Each structure stands twice: as structure tokens, then as C-alpha cells.
Short mmCIF file of C-alpha atoms in Angstrom, two decimals:
data_model
loop_
_atom_site.label_atom_id
_atom_site.label_comp_id
_atom_site.label_asym_id
_atom_site.label_seq_id
_atom_site.Cartn_x
_atom_site.Cartn_y
_atom_site.Cartn_z
CA MET A 55 -253.67 86.17 22.14
CA MET A 56 -251.89 85.02 25.28
CA LYS A 57 -254.51 86.67 27.58
CA ASP A 58 -257.15 84.48 25.71
CA GLN A 59 -254.98 81.24 26.27
CA PHE A 60 -254.70 82.26 30.02
CA ASN A 61 -258.32 82.65 30.05
CA ARG A 62 -259.37 79.29 28.88
CA PHE A 63 -256.39 77.38 31.10
CA PHE A 64 -258.13 78.89 33.90
CA GLY A 65 -261.74 78.47 32.96
CA ILE A 66 -262.17 82.29 32.90
CA ALA A 67 -264.89 82.86 30.44
CA GLU A 68 -264.09 85.44 27.69
CA LYS A 69 -265.19 88.91 27.43
CA GLN A 70 -268.24 89.02 25.26
CA SER A 71 -268.30 91.64 22.29
CA ASN A 72 -271.65 93.01 23.18
CA GLU A 73 -270.85 94.10 26.87
CA GLU A 74 -271.98 97.41 27.74
CA VAL A 75 -269.52 99.77 28.82
CA LYS A 76 -270.67 102.24 31.81
CA HIS A 77 -269.28 104.99 33.03
CA VAL A 78 -268.56 104.47 36.94
CA PRO A 79 -268.19 107.10 39.40
CA VAL A 80 -264.43 106.85 40.47
CA ASN A 81 -265.00 107.40 44.20
CA GLU A 82 -267.13 104.33 44.20
CA ILE A 83 -264.12 102.12 43.01
CA VAL A 84 -262.09 100.24 45.38
CA PRO A 85 -258.67 97.93 44.50
CA SER A 86 -258.66 94.48 44.13
CA PRO A 87 -257.67 92.76 47.03
CA TYR A 88 -255.66 90.50 44.88
CA GLN A 89 -253.37 92.80 43.22
CA PRO A 90 -250.02 91.91 43.25
CA ARG A 91 -248.61 95.06 42.32
CA SER A 92 -248.00 97.13 45.77
CA VAL A 93 -245.89 99.95 44.32
CA PHE A 94 -246.86 102.41 41.69
CA ASP A 95 -244.49 104.26 39.71
CA ASP A 96 -245.41 108.17 40.16
CA ASP A 97 -244.03 108.80 36.90
CA ARG A 98 -245.24 106.07 34.99
CA ILE A 99 -248.78 107.20 36.40
CA GLU A 100 -247.90 110.61 35.37
CA GLU A 101 -247.35 109.78 31.73
CA LEU A 102 -250.55 107.48 31.70
CA CYS A 103 -252.44 110.64 32.97
CA GLN A 104 -250.99 112.74 30.02
CA THR A 105 -251.95 110.30 27.47
CA ILE A 106 -255.14 109.77 29.10
CA LYS A 107 -255.87 113.76 29.27
CA THR A 108 -255.30 113.64 25.35
CA HIS A 109 -257.04 110.49 24.01
CA GLY A 110 -259.15 109.48 26.51
CA VAL A 111 -259.33 105.98 28.46
CA ILE A 112 -259.20 103.80 25.33
CA GLN A 113 -259.61 100.73 27.14
CA PRO A 114 -262.12 100.27 29.72
CA ILE A 115 -261.29 98.95 33.26
CA VAL A 116 -263.14 95.76 34.49
CA CYS A 117 -264.87 95.57 37.80
CA ARG A 118 -267.36 93.38 39.72
CA LEU A 119 -270.33 94.62 42.04
CA ARG A 120 -269.11 93.61 45.67
CA ASP A 121 -270.80 95.05 49.11
CA GLY A 122 -272.16 97.87 47.25
CA LYS A 123 -268.93 98.84 45.60
CA PHE A 124 -267.05 98.40 42.51
CA GLU A 125 -264.22 96.29 42.95
CA LEU A 126 -261.44 96.49 40.34
CA ILE A 127 -260.47 93.37 38.46
CA ALA A 128 -258.17 94.82 35.68
CA GLY A 129 -257.19 98.39 35.12
CA GLU A 130 -255.78 99.79 38.57
CA ARG A 131 -253.21 102.05 36.73
CA ARG A 132 -256.07 103.65 34.43
CA TRP A 133 -258.05 104.10 37.36
CA ARG A 134 -255.27 105.77 39.37
CA ALA A 135 -254.54 107.86 36.55
CA VAL A 136 -258.20 109.02 36.20
CA LYS A 137 -258.44 109.45 39.87
CA LYS A 138 -255.31 111.79 39.66
CA LEU A 139 -256.80 113.93 36.79
CA GLY A 140 -259.87 114.60 39.35
CA TRP A 141 -262.22 113.07 36.83
CA GLU A 142 -265.47 111.93 38.26
CA THR A 143 -266.21 108.97 36.33
CA ILE A 144 -264.30 106.39 34.15
CA PRO A 145 -265.65 103.73 31.54
CA ALA A 146 -265.89 100.33 32.56
CA ILE A 147 -267.31 96.87 31.92
CA ILE A 148 -269.01 95.13 35.05
CA ARG A 149 -269.02 91.69 35.08
CA GLU A 150 -269.89 88.55 37.36
CA PHE A 151 -267.15 86.95 38.55
CA ASN A 152 -266.42 84.60 41.68
CA GLU A 153 -263.67 84.90 43.88
CA SER A 154 -261.28 82.44 42.02
CA GLN A 155 -262.08 84.15 38.83
CA ALA A 156 -261.61 87.51 40.22
CA ALA A 157 -258.38 86.79 41.54
CA SER A 158 -257.08 84.92 38.85
CA ILE A 159 -258.07 87.70 36.17
CA SER A 160 -256.12 90.34 38.54
CA LEU A 161 -253.20 88.03 38.98
CA ILE A 162 -252.66 87.26 35.32
CA GLU A 163 -253.46 90.53 34.13
CA ASN A 164 -250.41 92.06 35.91
CA LEU A 165 -248.01 88.98 35.23
CA GLN A 166 -248.47 89.93 31.40
CA ARG A 167 -247.43 93.31 32.25
CA GLU A 168 -243.83 94.95 32.65
CA GLY A 169 -242.60 96.20 35.82
CA LEU A 170 -243.69 93.64 38.21
CA THR A 171 -240.53 93.44 40.85
CA SER A 172 -239.60 89.84 41.16
CA ILE A 173 -241.11 89.72 44.72
CA GLU A 174 -244.44 90.80 43.03
CA GLU A 175 -244.29 88.15 40.59
CA ALA A 176 -243.42 85.46 43.34
CA ILE A 177 -246.71 86.64 45.51
CA ALA A 178 -248.63 86.10 42.03
CA TYR A 179 -247.39 82.89 41.47
CA GLN A 180 -248.19 81.49 45.04
CA LYS A 181 -251.44 83.07 44.91
CA LEU A 182 -252.41 81.16 41.81
CA ILE A 183 -251.04 78.00 42.73
CA GLU A 184 -253.24 78.51 46.19
CA ILE A 185 -256.44 79.40 44.47
CA HIS A 186 -256.37 76.58 41.84
CA GLN A 187 -254.54 74.16 44.05
CA LEU A 188 -251.55 73.65 41.45
CA THR A 189 -248.49 72.52 41.63
CA GLN A 190 -245.32 74.49 40.64
CA GLU A 191 -244.99 72.37 37.61
CA SER A 192 -248.59 72.56 36.26
CA LEU A 193 -248.65 76.24 36.90
CA ALA A 194 -245.44 76.49 34.97
CA GLN A 195 -247.13 74.81 32.23
CA ARG A 196 -250.39 76.53 31.85
CA LEU A 197 -248.18 79.94 32.08
CA GLY A 198 -245.67 78.80 29.40
CA LYS A 199 -242.87 79.31 31.85
CA SER A 200 -240.19 76.83 32.92
CA GLN A 201 -240.66 75.03 36.47
CA SER A 202 -237.56 76.59 37.49
CA THR A 203 -238.40 80.02 36.78
CA ILE A 204 -241.35 79.59 38.93
CA ALA A 205 -239.43 77.68 41.68
CA ASN A 206 -236.80 80.40 41.83
CA LYS A 207 -239.59 83.22 42.15
CA ILE A 208 -241.39 81.31 44.85
CA ARG A 209 -238.22 80.84 46.79
CA LEU A 210 -237.71 84.61 47.25
CA LEU A 211 -240.72 84.53 49.35
CA HIS A 212 -238.40 82.89 52.01
CA LEU A 213 -236.26 85.65 52.53
CA CYS A 214 -236.66 87.93 55.56
CA GLU A 215 -238.94 90.71 55.49
CA PRO A 216 -236.31 93.51 54.98
CA VAL A 217 -234.80 91.82 52.10
CA LYS A 218 -238.19 91.43 50.36
CA THR A 219 -238.84 94.94 50.99
CA ALA A 220 -235.53 96.01 49.47
CA LEU A 221 -236.46 93.89 46.24
CA LEU A 222 -239.80 95.49 45.97
CA GLU A 223 -238.37 98.88 46.28
CA ARG A 224 -235.66 97.96 43.80
CA LYS A 225 -232.87 98.74 45.92
CA ILE A 226 -231.35 95.27 45.12
CA THR A 227 -232.02 92.98 42.18
CA GLU A 228 -233.21 89.51 42.21
CA ARG A 229 -229.76 88.25 41.68
CA HIS A 230 -228.29 89.67 44.96
CA ALA A 231 -231.79 88.36 46.66
CA ARG A 232 -231.35 84.69 45.23
CA ALA A 233 -227.60 84.80 46.64
CA MET A 234 -228.89 85.58 50.37
CA LEU A 235 -231.08 82.38 50.19
CA ALA A 236 -228.07 80.52 50.96
CA LEU A 237 -227.45 82.63 54.15
CA PRO A 238 -228.84 80.12 57.04
CA SER A 239 -230.41 82.83 59.40
CA GLU A 240 -232.37 86.12 59.21
CA GLU A 241 -229.47 87.93 60.84
CA LEU A 242 -227.07 87.17 58.29
CA GLN A 243 -229.36 88.13 55.30
CA LEU A 244 -229.87 91.44 57.18
CA LYS A 245 -226.08 91.70 57.55
CA ILE A 246 -225.81 91.33 53.93
CA LEU A 247 -228.53 93.34 53.01
CA GLN A 248 -226.94 96.24 54.90
CA GLU A 249 -223.53 95.50 53.34
CA VAL A 250 -224.99 95.49 49.90
CA GLU A 251 -226.85 98.91 50.26
CA SER A 252 -223.81 100.74 52.19
CA LYS A 253 -221.01 99.65 50.10
CA GLU A 254 -223.39 99.42 46.90
CA LEU A 255 -222.05 96.05 46.34
CA ASN A 256 -222.63 94.38 42.88
CA VAL A 257 -224.02 90.64 42.25
CA LYS A 258 -220.58 89.17 42.14
CA GLN A 259 -218.91 91.10 45.13
CA THR A 260 -222.19 89.85 47.02
CA GLU A 261 -221.75 86.15 46.10
CA THR A 262 -218.01 86.44 47.25
CA ARG A 263 -218.93 88.07 50.37
CA ILE A 264 -221.68 85.26 51.24
CA ALA A 265 -219.06 82.20 50.21
CA PHE A 266 -216.75 83.75 52.46
CA ILE A 267 -219.47 83.89 55.65
CA LEU A 268 -220.66 80.22 54.55
CA GLU A 269 -216.75 78.96 54.57
CA SER A 270 -216.12 80.70 57.83
CA ILE A 271 -219.58 78.75 59.27
CA ASN A 272 -218.23 75.60 58.27
CA GLN A 273 -214.73 75.96 59.36
CA ALA A 274 -216.22 77.14 62.90
CA LYS A 275 -218.24 74.01 62.87
CA GLU A 276 -215.01 71.92 61.83
CA LYS A 277 -213.49 73.19 64.91
CA LYS A 278 -216.14 73.51 67.55
CA PRO A 279 -214.88 70.82 70.48
CA LYS A 280 -217.22 68.10 70.83
CA ARG A 281 -218.91 67.57 74.20
CA TYR A 282 -219.08 64.21 75.20
CA SER A 283 -220.86 62.64 78.38
CA PHE A 284 -218.61 60.73 80.96
CA SER A 285 -218.74 59.58 84.35
CA LYS A 286 -217.85 61.80 87.23
CA ASP A 287 -214.13 60.31 87.84
CA VAL A 288 -213.32 60.69 84.13
CA ARG A 289 -214.52 64.14 83.73
CA LEU A 290 -212.45 64.73 86.82
CA ALA A 291 -209.50 63.41 85.37
CA VAL A 292 -209.97 64.95 82.15
CA ASN A 293 -210.31 68.51 83.50
CA THR A 294 -207.52 68.07 86.08
CA ILE A 295 -205.50 67.37 82.51
CA ARG A 296 -206.87 70.40 81.08
CA GLN A 297 -206.37 72.79 84.13
CA SER A 298 -202.59 71.49 83.99
CA VAL A 299 -202.04 72.01 80.57
CA ASP A 300 -203.43 75.28 80.67
CA MET A 301 -201.15 76.50 83.77
CA VAL A 302 -198.23 75.60 81.37
CA VAL A 303 -199.54 77.10 78.42
CA GLY A 304 -200.08 80.32 80.87
CA SER A 305 -196.33 80.28 81.69
CA GLY A 306 -195.58 80.88 77.97
CA MET A 307 -194.71 77.37 76.88
CA PRO A 308 -196.60 76.93 73.45
CA ILE A 309 -198.29 73.38 74.09
CA VAL A 310 -200.38 71.65 71.47
CA THR A 311 -203.04 69.26 72.67
CA ASP A 312 -205.62 67.00 70.50
CA GLU A 313 -208.67 65.31 71.95
CA HIS A 314 -210.07 61.87 70.97
CA ASP A 315 -213.09 59.95 72.18
CA TYR A 316 -213.08 56.44 71.63
CA GLU A 317 -215.49 53.64 72.67
CA ASP A 318 -213.07 52.39 75.35
CA ARG A 319 -211.27 55.40 76.32
CA TYR A 320 -210.81 58.94 76.08
CA GLU A 321 -207.36 60.05 74.62
CA ILE A 322 -205.60 63.47 75.00
CA VAL A 323 -202.21 63.79 73.05
CA ILE A 324 -200.09 66.64 74.29
CA LYS A 325 -197.47 67.91 72.27
CA ILE A 326 -194.62 69.77 74.19
CA PRO A 327 -191.94 71.25 71.93
CA LYS A 328 -188.31 70.66 73.12
CA ARG A 329 -187.26 74.25 71.72
#
């Protein structure tokens, strides 16, 4: 099983067949601080409630004792469902885990399940890298994924908070978000996010809009007049010429100027149409 492979990769001991299943008070259980899933689908929890009501909790949750409480390692959806049903206890296996093992199991268990958002995946990958001091490449090898998959997910963590929240709440897709990574500022990311949500832009439309913004930025940079450092006399001469040109232009004559800074001189070309 893939889970057993992950356990071996991360040095986590496999569950022993003779482990005792205990009935733990539901109100003495606390969520794992390493849980990557921050949004739980109420409809899915309700479906699980109906299944548990009919068949019971088939697979025990996994906990560890910590500060007088039972800290969840695996099975938070089952615990939430049982809690919602109002049951007093839930079958659980109590195991001894250190911080690294507890974090790894919680993260890996959720990565194997469907329903994580791309931002939750990114958080899980980043935490595994930090816990085990891995590179993206070594993590990819351990998880049987391509390095580009891991890298693309983790890059999403560089987005501004409103965009990450929109991803988390499934208001935009991962492809929308990845397109926004090209934008050079949080302000522009937020601007595009608002357009995507208000105008219901699809991915292609979003990419086109972002490409237009980036092209406009590049053109503005190219047209932006350069500022040079001149002596007081040269600066006075240049400013006098510019003011004279502005006066003529103000009279209605469409004069065009082109300025160049050379090593030995400052050149102003003034083009005055004859007609």
C-alpha cells in the first residue's frame, strides 16, 4: 500500500496488528496542529455522519497523548462526524509519536485523500520539507511525484493572502492562481482577483488580461524618460530648451523632441513640421 511506502520513507513505524482499540471521550480530543486541511465540506461531513450512524466507525482514529489530551494524528473527519452526531466516545488507537512523526503522518494521510485544495497541498509539502530538511527534488522522489508538481504547488504560497484565501475557498482554480504569479505586485494580484470574481473570467481570459497588463508595464518602462545627472549650467540649458518647446507646443504647433545622453554631450533633436 502507498501509505506503508510513505511510512517506510519517513521512518514512521507501521501499525502493529495487536494494538488495542480504545473508546476515547470525544470532548477530550483536540485537532492536530499539523492538519493541512483548513476547510471541511459540511455536506461531506453530513454524508459521513449518515454512514457512521448506519455502520459505526469502521476504522479507528489515531491519537497520541499530549498535555492531558488526545491529539489527533489521523481521522479528523471521522471525529468531526461523531462529534456532530453527539456521541460521547469514538474508537481510537493511542500511539507514541514524536513531533516529526506526528506531523508527517497527519500531513501524509491528508495528501493521500481527495479534496485538498491546491493551497492546502502546498502548505503540506512545505511543512514536510521543513520537518525533514528535504529539497523539493528529494520530497518529490519520496512521494512519487515530479519535482515540477511540487515546485508549482509551493510557488502558490508566494501569492498574496486574498488570492490564497480565494484558492482555499475554491472561488478560483489553481490555473487562475498560477497565472497571477506573473504579476509583480500584490496590488495587481488583488486587482485581477477582483476581476476574475466579478466578471467570472475563465483561465484563458485571465491569462489574456494578465498578458495585457504585463505588456503595458513593459511599454511604460520603455517610454519612461531617463533621469540624468548634469552640471548646473547644462541642467539650466536643457530646462530652458524644454520650456521653450513647451511654449511652442502650447500654441498649437505639434513639435516632436527626442533626447539622448552621450558620454561627451547631451543631444536634443527638435522636429518642427513645415505644414
